[in-house]
Short mmCIF file of C-alpha atoms and ligand atoms in Angstrom, two decimals:
data_model
loop_
_atom_site.label_atom_id
_atom_site.label_comp_id
_atom_site.label_asym_id
_atom_site.label_seq_id
_atom_site.Cartn_x
_atom_site.Cartn_y
_atom_site.Cartn_z
CA MET A 1 1.97 48.26 -17.27
CA LEU A 2 0.47 45.48 -16.96
CA LYS A 3 -2.45 46.39 -13.79
CA ASN A 4 -2.60 42.80 -13.22
CA VAL A 5 1.25 42.02 -12.44
CA ARG A 6 3.51 43.15 -9.91
CA TYR A 7 6.63 42.15 -10.59
CA ALA A 8 8.19 39.30 -11.48
CA LYS A 9 10.27 37.97 -8.71
CA CYS A 10 12.80 35.72 -8.52
CA VAL A 11 12.65 31.72 -7.26
CA LYS A 12 16.06 31.75 -5.80
CA CYS A 13 16.85 34.92 -4.85
CA GLY A 14 13.61 36.72 -4.17
CA LYS A 15 14.78 39.02 -6.10
CA GLU A 16 11.94 41.44 -7.75
CA TYR A 17 12.59 43.37 -11.68
CA GLU A 18 9.63 44.82 -13.70
CA ALA A 19 7.94 42.61 -15.73
CA THR A 20 8.68 43.95 -19.30
CA PRO A 21 7.89 41.80 -21.50
CA ASN A 22 11.51 41.71 -22.11
CA THR A 23 11.89 40.38 -19.00
CA THR A 24 14.82 37.07 -19.27
CA THR A 25 16.49 35.62 -15.88
CA CYS A 26 18.11 36.61 -12.56
CA GLU A 27 21.21 38.16 -12.30
CA CYS A 28 21.91 35.17 -9.89
CA GLY A 29 21.36 32.83 -12.80
CA GLY A 30 17.40 32.44 -11.48
CA ILE A 31 14.91 31.53 -13.09
CA LEU A 32 11.67 34.31 -12.57
CA ASP A 33 8.27 34.03 -11.13
CA ILE A 34 5.08 36.23 -12.68
CA VAL A 35 3.77 37.96 -9.17
CA TYR A 36 -0.08 39.08 -9.88
CA ASN A 37 -1.73 41.94 -8.56
CA TYR A 38 -5.51 39.34 -6.62
CA ASP A 39 -6.85 41.70 -5.45
CA TYR A 40 -6.74 44.37 -8.81
CA ILE A 41 -8.60 40.03 -10.36
CA LYS A 42 -10.84 40.29 -8.00
CA SER A 43 -12.30 43.64 -8.49
CA THR A 44 -12.47 42.81 -12.45
CA PHE A 45 -13.28 39.74 -13.30
CA ASN A 46 -15.12 36.74 -11.49
CA LYS A 47 -16.81 32.85 -12.32
CA GLY A 48 -19.88 35.82 -13.87
CA VAL A 49 -17.73 37.33 -15.78
CA LEU A 50 -15.88 34.63 -18.02
CA SER A 51 -18.77 32.86 -18.03
CA LEU A 52 -19.98 35.08 -20.36
CA ASN A 53 -16.86 35.42 -22.58
CA ARG A 54 -17.72 33.37 -26.02
CA GLU A 55 -13.48 33.51 -26.75
CA GLN A 56 -12.81 29.78 -26.81
CA SER A 57 -9.38 29.47 -26.35
CA MET A 58 -7.04 30.37 -24.12
CA TRP A 59 -7.07 34.16 -24.41
CA ARG A 60 -10.17 33.54 -22.82
CA TYR A 61 -7.87 34.12 -18.80
CA ARG A 62 -6.84 36.52 -20.55
CA PRO A 63 -7.52 38.61 -16.67
CA LEU A 64 -4.84 35.94 -15.55
CA LEU A 65 -2.12 36.30 -18.46
CA PRO A 66 0.80 39.05 -18.36
CA VAL A 67 -0.52 41.10 -21.22
CA GLU A 68 -1.25 44.43 -22.11
CA PRO A 69 -5.13 44.77 -23.14
CA ASP A 70 -5.02 46.17 -25.92
CA SER A 71 -2.18 42.98 -27.70
CA ALA A 72 -3.77 41.72 -29.96
CA PRO A 73 -4.54 37.44 -29.22
CA THR A 74 -2.84 35.20 -32.11
CA PRO A 75 -4.71 34.00 -34.79
CA LEU A 76 -4.31 29.77 -34.61
CA ARG A 77 -7.06 28.57 -31.95
CA VAL A 78 -4.68 27.79 -28.90
CA GLY A 79 -6.50 26.21 -26.04
CA TRP A 80 -10.22 24.66 -24.84
CA SER A 81 -9.06 21.17 -26.17
CA PRO A 82 -11.57 18.31 -25.24
CA LEU A 83 -11.69 16.88 -21.22
CA TYR A 84 -13.40 13.46 -22.27
CA LYS A 85 -14.64 11.82 -19.39
CA ALA A 86 -12.47 8.64 -19.98
CA ASP A 87 -14.96 5.68 -18.30
CA ASN A 88 -13.36 2.86 -20.15
CA LEU A 89 -9.92 3.85 -19.30
CA ALA A 90 -10.46 4.43 -15.01
CA LYS A 91 -12.64 0.82 -15.96
CA ALA A 92 -9.69 -0.53 -17.49
CA LEU A 93 -7.53 1.22 -14.72
CA GLY A 94 -9.46 0.31 -11.88
CA LEU A 95 -10.02 4.03 -11.37
CA LYS A 96 -13.04 5.14 -9.70
CA THR A 97 -13.33 8.96 -11.26
CA LEU A 98 -10.87 9.33 -14.63
CA TYR A 99 -10.99 12.27 -16.54
CA VAL A 100 -7.88 12.91 -20.20
CA LYS A 101 -7.09 16.12 -20.81
CA ASP A 102 -6.26 15.73 -25.24
CA ASP A 103 -4.55 18.37 -25.73
CA GLY A 104 -2.98 17.20 -28.71
CA GLN A 105 -6.01 19.15 -30.06
CA ASN A 106 -4.38 22.23 -30.41
CA PRO A 107 -3.66 22.93 -33.79
CA THR A 108 -0.02 22.01 -34.53
CA ALA A 109 -0.30 19.65 -31.83
CA SER A 110 0.50 20.50 -27.99
CA LEU A 111 -0.12 22.18 -25.71
CA LYS A 112 3.03 23.53 -26.39
CA ASP A 113 0.66 25.95 -27.85
CA ARG A 114 -0.43 27.65 -24.81
CA ALA A 115 2.96 27.96 -24.28
CA SER A 116 4.65 30.20 -27.85
CA ALA A 117 0.70 32.15 -28.16
CA MET A 118 2.07 33.55 -25.58
CA ALA A 119 5.93 33.79 -26.61
CA VAL A 120 4.64 35.14 -30.08
CA VAL A 121 2.21 37.32 -27.89
CA LYS A 122 5.50 39.01 -25.43
CA ALA A 123 7.65 39.12 -28.55
CA ARG A 124 5.55 41.50 -30.56
CA GLU A 125 4.76 43.50 -27.95
CA ALA A 126 9.03 43.61 -27.16
CA GLY A 127 8.81 44.87 -31.33
CA ALA A 128 10.63 41.98 -32.07
CA THR A 129 10.81 41.81 -35.81
CA THR A 130 12.15 37.43 -34.53
CA ILE A 131 12.36 34.85 -32.28
CA ALA A 132 14.29 31.83 -31.65
CA CYS A 133 14.28 28.67 -29.63
CA SER A 134 16.29 25.06 -29.25
CA SER A 135 13.12 22.64 -28.12
CA THR A 136 13.29 18.22 -28.31
CA GLY A 137 10.01 19.02 -31.08
CA ASN A 138 7.30 21.05 -29.98
CA ALA A 139 8.17 23.49 -28.53
CA ALA A 140 9.70 24.55 -31.81
CA SER A 141 7.04 23.06 -33.96
CA SER A 142 4.46 25.48 -31.57
CA LEU A 143 6.95 28.61 -32.77
CA ALA A 144 6.98 27.68 -36.39
CA GLY A 145 3.05 27.44 -36.81
CA ASN A 146 2.01 30.43 -34.44
CA ALA A 147 4.72 32.73 -35.88
CA ALA A 148 3.69 31.99 -38.82
CA ALA A 149 0.22 32.11 -38.29
CA ALA A 150 1.48 36.57 -36.77
CA GLY A 151 3.89 36.34 -39.79
CA ILE A 152 7.45 36.54 -37.61
CA PRO A 153 10.12 34.86 -39.21
CA THR A 154 11.97 32.17 -36.76
CA TYR A 155 15.11 30.33 -36.36
CA ILE A 156 14.52 26.70 -34.48
CA PHE A 157 17.38 24.84 -32.74
CA VAL A 158 16.43 20.68 -32.72
CA PRO A 159 18.67 18.05 -31.70
CA SER A 160 19.04 15.31 -34.85
CA ARG A 161 16.90 12.74 -32.51
CA ALA A 162 13.87 15.16 -32.84
CA PRO A 163 11.07 12.58 -34.79
CA LYS A 164 10.38 13.37 -38.67
CA GLY A 165 7.06 15.38 -38.10
CA LYS A 166 7.53 16.78 -35.97
CA VAL A 167 11.25 18.25 -38.46
CA ALA A 168 8.49 18.66 -40.88
CA GLN A 169 5.48 20.30 -39.51
CA LEU A 170 8.78 23.28 -38.67
CA ARG A 171 9.91 22.83 -42.60
CA ILE A 172 6.01 23.33 -43.45
CA PHE A 173 5.09 25.92 -40.82
CA GLY A 174 8.81 28.29 -43.15
CA ALA A 175 11.34 28.29 -39.82
CA THR A 176 15.00 28.21 -40.33
CA VAL A 177 15.85 24.70 -39.20
CA ILE A 178 18.59 24.16 -37.71
CA SER A 179 19.08 20.76 -36.89
CA VAL A 180 21.94 20.13 -34.28
CA ASP A 181 24.29 16.80 -34.37
CA GLY A 182 23.84 16.71 -30.11
CA SER A 183 22.02 15.98 -27.45
CA TYR A 184 18.84 18.90 -26.04
CA GLU A 185 21.63 19.84 -23.67
CA ASP A 186 23.88 20.71 -26.56
CA THR A 187 21.12 22.54 -28.23
CA PHE A 188 20.33 24.08 -26.07
CA GLU A 189 23.96 26.20 -25.53
CA LEU A 190 24.50 26.99 -29.13
CA SER A 191 20.45 28.62 -29.20
CA LYS A 192 21.25 30.49 -26.55
CA ALA A 193 25.42 31.21 -28.00
CA ALA A 194 22.54 32.44 -31.56
CA ILE A 195 20.18 34.18 -29.61
CA GLU A 196 23.05 36.57 -28.11
CA LYS A 197 24.25 37.20 -30.93
CA TRP A 198 21.86 38.26 -33.31
CA GLY A 199 19.07 39.14 -30.85
CA TRP A 200 16.17 37.65 -31.72
CA TYR A 201 13.12 37.28 -29.36
CA ASN A 202 13.65 34.13 -26.52
CA ARG A 203 11.26 31.67 -26.82
CA ASN A 204 12.87 29.17 -24.63
CA ALA A 205 11.20 28.40 -21.38
CA ALA A 206 14.44 28.61 -19.20
CA ILE A 207 15.35 31.77 -19.72
CA ASN A 208 11.44 32.94 -20.18
CA PRO A 209 8.84 33.99 -17.49
CA TYR A 210 5.87 34.01 -19.73
CA LEU A 211 5.84 30.35 -21.27
CA SER A 212 5.10 29.42 -18.09
CA GLU A 213 2.34 31.50 -17.91
CA GLY A 214 0.46 30.44 -20.86
CA LYS A 215 1.06 27.06 -20.26
CA LYS A 216 -0.88 27.13 -16.58
CA THR A 217 -4.06 27.92 -18.61
CA VAL A 218 -4.29 23.91 -19.40
CA THR A 219 -5.67 24.20 -15.44
CA LEU A 220 -6.90 27.14 -15.88
CA GLU A 221 -9.36 25.14 -18.12
CA ILE A 222 -9.38 21.80 -16.62
CA MET A 223 -10.67 23.11 -13.60
CA GLU A 224 -13.53 25.69 -15.85
CA GLN A 225 -14.60 22.42 -18.26
CA LEU A 226 -15.22 20.46 -14.25
CA GLY A 227 -17.23 23.37 -13.15
CA TRP A 228 -14.42 24.49 -10.39
CA GLN A 229 -15.08 20.89 -8.33
CA VAL A 230 -10.93 20.06 -7.79
CA PRO A 231 -10.44 16.57 -8.67
CA ASP A 232 -8.19 14.76 -6.37
CA TYR A 233 -4.90 14.41 -8.22
CA ILE A 234 -3.26 15.80 -11.96
CA ALA A 235 -0.85 13.37 -13.89
CA LEU A 236 2.04 15.04 -15.94
CA SER A 237 4.36 14.42 -17.42
CA VAL A 238 8.06 16.12 -16.89
CA GLY A 239 10.60 17.09 -18.86
CA ASP A 240 12.06 20.76 -18.49
CA GLY A 241 9.32 21.32 -16.08
CA CYS A 242 7.60 24.05 -17.17
CA THR A 243 4.72 22.44 -18.35
CA ILE A 244 4.28 20.92 -14.65
CA ALA A 245 5.27 24.42 -13.24
CA GLY A 246 2.13 26.25 -15.01
CA ALA A 247 -0.16 23.56 -14.11
CA TRP A 248 0.87 24.84 -10.63
CA LYS A 249 0.10 28.30 -10.91
CA GLY A 250 -2.83 28.19 -12.89
CA LEU A 251 -4.40 25.95 -9.77
CA LYS A 252 -2.57 28.38 -7.21
CA ASP A 253 -3.97 31.26 -9.44
CA LEU A 254 -7.80 30.29 -9.15
CA TYR A 255 -6.90 29.75 -5.10
CA ASN A 256 -5.94 32.57 -5.11
CA ILE A 257 -8.77 34.76 -6.61
CA GLY A 258 -11.02 32.15 -4.73
CA PHE A 259 -12.44 30.54 -7.61
CA ILE A 260 -11.45 26.94 -5.51
CA ASP A 261 -11.15 26.20 -2.60
CA LYS A 262 -8.30 23.69 -2.37
CA LEU A 263 -5.58 22.47 -4.72
CA PRO A 264 -5.23 19.01 -5.99
CA ARG A 265 -1.99 17.41 -5.94
CA LEU A 266 0.16 16.88 -8.86
CA ILE A 267 1.60 13.36 -10.31
CA SER A 268 5.10 14.00 -11.42
CA VAL A 269 5.86 11.04 -14.34
CA GLN A 270 9.34 11.23 -15.97
CA ALA A 271 10.48 8.08 -17.62
CA GLU A 272 12.77 5.62 -15.74
CA GLY A 273 15.45 7.08 -18.39
CA CYS A 274 15.11 10.51 -18.00
CA CYS A 275 14.08 11.61 -14.54
CA PRO A 276 15.93 13.70 -12.62
CA LEU A 277 13.43 16.07 -11.41
CA ASN A 278 12.45 12.77 -9.86
CA ARG A 279 15.38 11.58 -8.33
CA ALA A 280 15.60 15.16 -6.36
CA ILE A 281 12.41 14.21 -5.72
CA MET A 282 12.58 10.15 -4.68
CA THR A 283 15.82 11.01 -2.27
CA ASP A 284 15.74 14.85 -1.19
CA THR A 285 18.76 15.58 -3.30
CA PRO A 286 19.30 19.08 -5.09
CA TRP A 287 18.80 17.34 -9.19
CA GLN A 288 21.69 16.20 -10.77
CA PRO A 289 21.58 15.73 -14.89
CA MET A 290 20.76 12.39 -16.98
CA GLU A 291 21.29 10.82 -19.56
CA GLU A 292 18.73 11.64 -22.06
CA ASN A 293 18.17 7.64 -22.62
CA THR A 294 13.34 7.35 -22.90
CA LEU A 295 11.54 6.84 -26.58
CA ALA A 296 9.20 9.86 -25.18
CA ASP A 297 11.91 12.20 -27.12
CA SER A 298 9.73 15.68 -25.77
CA ILE A 299 11.00 14.71 -21.62
CA ALA A 300 14.51 13.36 -23.09
CA VAL A 301 15.97 15.74 -20.58
CA GLY A 302 18.57 15.72 -18.34
CA VAL A 303 19.38 19.24 -17.83
CA PRO A 304 15.71 20.21 -16.80
CA ARG A 305 15.64 24.01 -17.21
CA ASN A 306 12.68 24.75 -14.26
CA ALA A 307 14.18 22.81 -11.57
CA ASP A 308 13.49 25.45 -9.29
CA LYS A 309 10.27 26.08 -10.17
CA ALA A 310 9.10 22.46 -11.29
CA LEU A 311 10.10 21.29 -7.85
CA MET A 312 8.31 23.46 -6.23
CA ALA A 313 5.20 22.81 -7.44
CA ILE A 314 5.26 19.05 -6.36
CA ARG A 315 6.60 19.89 -2.91
CA GLU A 316 3.93 22.30 -2.60
CA SER A 317 1.69 20.40 -4.57
CA ASN A 318 2.23 16.83 -1.83
CA GLY A 319 3.31 14.65 -4.85
CA LEU A 320 3.16 11.55 -6.01
CA VAL A 321 6.33 11.56 -8.31
CA ILE A 322 6.58 8.26 -10.75
CA ASN A 323 9.13 7.07 -13.36
CA VAL A 324 7.37 4.63 -15.92
CA SER A 325 10.00 2.49 -18.54
CA ASP A 326 9.56 3.03 -22.23
CA ASP A 327 7.34 -0.20 -22.39
CA GLU A 328 4.97 0.98 -20.22
CA ILE A 329 4.59 4.09 -22.46
CA LEU A 330 4.40 1.77 -25.02
CA ALA A 331 1.60 -0.28 -23.65
CA ALA A 332 -0.45 3.75 -22.16
CA MET A 333 0.02 4.49 -26.15
CA ARG A 334 -2.19 2.13 -27.10
CA LEU A 335 -4.71 1.31 -23.94
CA LEU A 336 -5.60 5.39 -24.70
CA GLY A 337 -5.59 4.41 -28.29
CA ARG A 338 -7.86 1.20 -27.47
CA THR A 339 -10.38 2.43 -24.75
CA GLN A 340 -10.57 6.10 -25.61
CA GLY A 341 -9.95 6.43 -29.28
CA VAL A 342 -7.46 9.12 -28.43
CA PHE A 343 -3.34 8.67 -30.03
CA GLY A 344 -0.78 10.22 -28.61
CA GLU A 345 2.74 10.48 -28.74
CA PRO A 346 5.14 8.66 -25.46
CA ALA A 347 5.33 11.94 -23.66
CA GLY A 348 1.84 13.08 -24.19
CA VAL A 349 1.05 9.74 -22.50
CA THR A 350 3.54 9.73 -20.22
CA GLY A 351 1.46 11.22 -17.85
CA THR A 352 -1.33 7.78 -18.19
CA ALA A 353 1.36 5.41 -17.77
CA GLY A 354 2.32 7.03 -14.46
CA VAL A 355 -1.50 6.42 -13.12
CA LYS A 356 -1.50 3.57 -14.48
CA LYS A 357 1.64 2.27 -12.57
CA ALA A 358 0.61 4.02 -9.14
CA LEU A 359 -2.51 1.95 -8.97
CA GLU A 360 -0.54 -1.19 -9.16
CA LEU A 361 2.00 0.75 -6.69
CA GLY A 362 -0.77 1.04 -4.29
CA LEU A 363 0.22 4.58 -4.47
CA LEU A 364 -3.02 6.29 -5.80
CA ASP A 365 -6.14 5.37 -3.89
CA PRO A 366 -8.15 3.65 -6.51
CA ASP A 367 -11.05 6.19 -5.38
CA SER A 368 -9.33 9.40 -6.36
CA THR A 369 -10.68 11.45 -9.19
CA VAL A 370 -8.06 12.04 -11.88
CA VAL A 371 -7.22 14.56 -14.60
CA SER A 372 -4.29 12.92 -16.77
CA VAL A 373 -3.50 14.99 -19.52
CA VAL A 374 -2.26 14.56 -22.97
CA THR A 375 0.66 16.50 -23.82
CA GLY A 376 1.59 15.52 -27.38
CA ASN A 377 -0.95 14.15 -30.54
CA GLY A 378 0.34 10.25 -31.29
CA LEU A 379 0.75 11.31 -35.17
CA LYS A 380 3.25 13.94 -34.55
CA ASP A 381 5.32 11.02 -34.31
CA VAL A 382 4.21 7.49 -36.11
CA ALA A 383 6.82 5.49 -35.59
CA ASN A 384 6.40 4.91 -32.12
CA GLY A 385 2.59 4.76 -32.74
CA ILE A 386 3.48 1.52 -35.46
CA ARG A 387 6.50 0.20 -32.35
CA ALA A 388 3.18 0.28 -30.10
CA ALA A 389 1.22 -1.87 -31.79
CA GLY A 390 2.94 -3.76 -34.24
CA GLU A 391 2.14 -3.57 -38.44
CA PRO A 392 -1.48 -5.37 -40.27
CA MET A 393 -1.80 -8.35 -41.38
CA LEU A 394 -1.05 -8.13 -44.42
CA VAL A 395 -2.98 -10.17 -47.29
CA LYS A 396 -3.19 -10.97 -51.17
CA PRO A 397 -6.29 -8.81 -52.67
CA ASP A 398 -8.64 -12.37 -52.28
CA MET A 399 -11.64 -13.71 -50.53
CA ASP A 400 -9.47 -17.34 -49.34
CA ALA A 401 -6.25 -14.99 -48.32
CA LEU A 402 -8.47 -13.15 -45.97
CA LEU A 403 -9.69 -15.98 -43.61
CA SER A 404 -6.29 -18.04 -44.05
CA ALA A 405 -4.64 -14.31 -42.61
CA PHE A 406 -7.64 -14.65 -40.45
CA LYS A 407 -7.26 -17.64 -39.09
CA ALA A 408 -3.09 -17.32 -38.54
CA ASN A 409 -3.79 -13.99 -36.35
CA GLY A 410 -7.46 -15.31 -34.30
CA ILE A 411 -9.98 -13.24 -35.88
CA ASN A 412 -13.10 -15.14 -35.68
CA PRO A 413 -15.09 -12.24 -37.63
C1 PLP B 1 7.35 19.44 -23.31
C2 PLP B 1 6.25 18.28 -23.60
C3 PLP B 1 6.45 17.84 -22.35
C4 PLP B 1 7.07 18.43 -20.58
O1 PLP B 1 6.54 19.75 -21.21
P1 PLP B 1 8.28 20.03 -20.06
O2 PLP B 1 7.77 21.89 -19.58
O3 PLP B 1 9.42 20.00 -21.53
O4 PLP B 1 7.88 19.44 -19.05
C5 PLP B 1 5.97 16.72 -21.90
N1 PLP B 1 5.01 15.82 -23.42
C6 PLP B 1 5.24 16.53 -24.28
C7 PLP B 1 4.39 16.12 -25.95
C8 PLP B 1 5.34 18.33 -24.00
O5 PLP B 1 6.16 18.25 -25.81
ZN1 ZN B 2 18.05 35.59 -8.01
#
């Protein structure tokens, strides 16, 4: 029994379930949210206790996480990624204060490691011997890596469009990889059928209520790294919606235990070619499926699996919703790289592209303090890196050739 957790509650119908390691979705089809016993947490946990904790990973927040006290943490170091004060980028954008949280520095190079590490712990608690998931790429590679380190085999379903870097990770981590010739939606449905057939532990974010609890550690960290000074906005790219829902959950947890005294507003950023959640907010209508028409593969999610939680998070935070074009995403890749030395994959920089656009549209006060989360590393998808920044000049190995190449490219050393 988890002392810090009361139960899992359906976000649709409100039905309560005991929070067991195998808890999935409500009988009504709704997704579950883990509800904590904040009085118990407050009785054992405070800022002083936290500051004495030398653990530098997401597991430093165990009192706020739904894991058994005697569950071993996962072997890879997940979380405690750097929060940079991004003055160069802030200046380029005309924004007073900007921080960049580089979650591409996780062990498998994306924020998804936070959810996958949680999945591995819960799978062990459930006594599972095999874990499976479907993913646009990063959930897969992070599960494969974190499970490999824990000695648990994985079955991974990815759409065939997944970038090579991510597929290479899966193969290297020894997963059984099923590359599905279809959309993410098709991939998800096939994984669901296979999981039902073979009874594997399910790491699909829509079905497993613990994953957003892992992801929430990103905002727990941001707030601790900021010395509990609450920013005005936190910007995130959104696909299934599990990340933004988790980010909001972390903030509310901190508010409920008195670590912070107000809540920031979320900025939900999606690609113009695939923005079902932002469109639902903008038009104030229920979300509708959309085409998956963007180069930002990690957020090319036409049927978002955590729609209810994500929409609730955006609305509760009085959030902004911003859609950006693929060109704006590529421009943000260059800008982050050139001003801050941070290389994000397309979906990784989409939040930053949204901050830029919100400023241009006058939706964001330039005097604000903003945290932009970079959710995945650019080395996962070098093709789009080159697409964003171009090929280098090619020269023969002599000085004359170098001089004429410099001239042709307008370079004056
Ligand atoms: C998964 C992912 C996202 C979006 O997270 P969701 O939970 O699907 O909304 C954003 N960026 C990257 C790099 C991702 O891998
Ligand atoms: Zn329900």
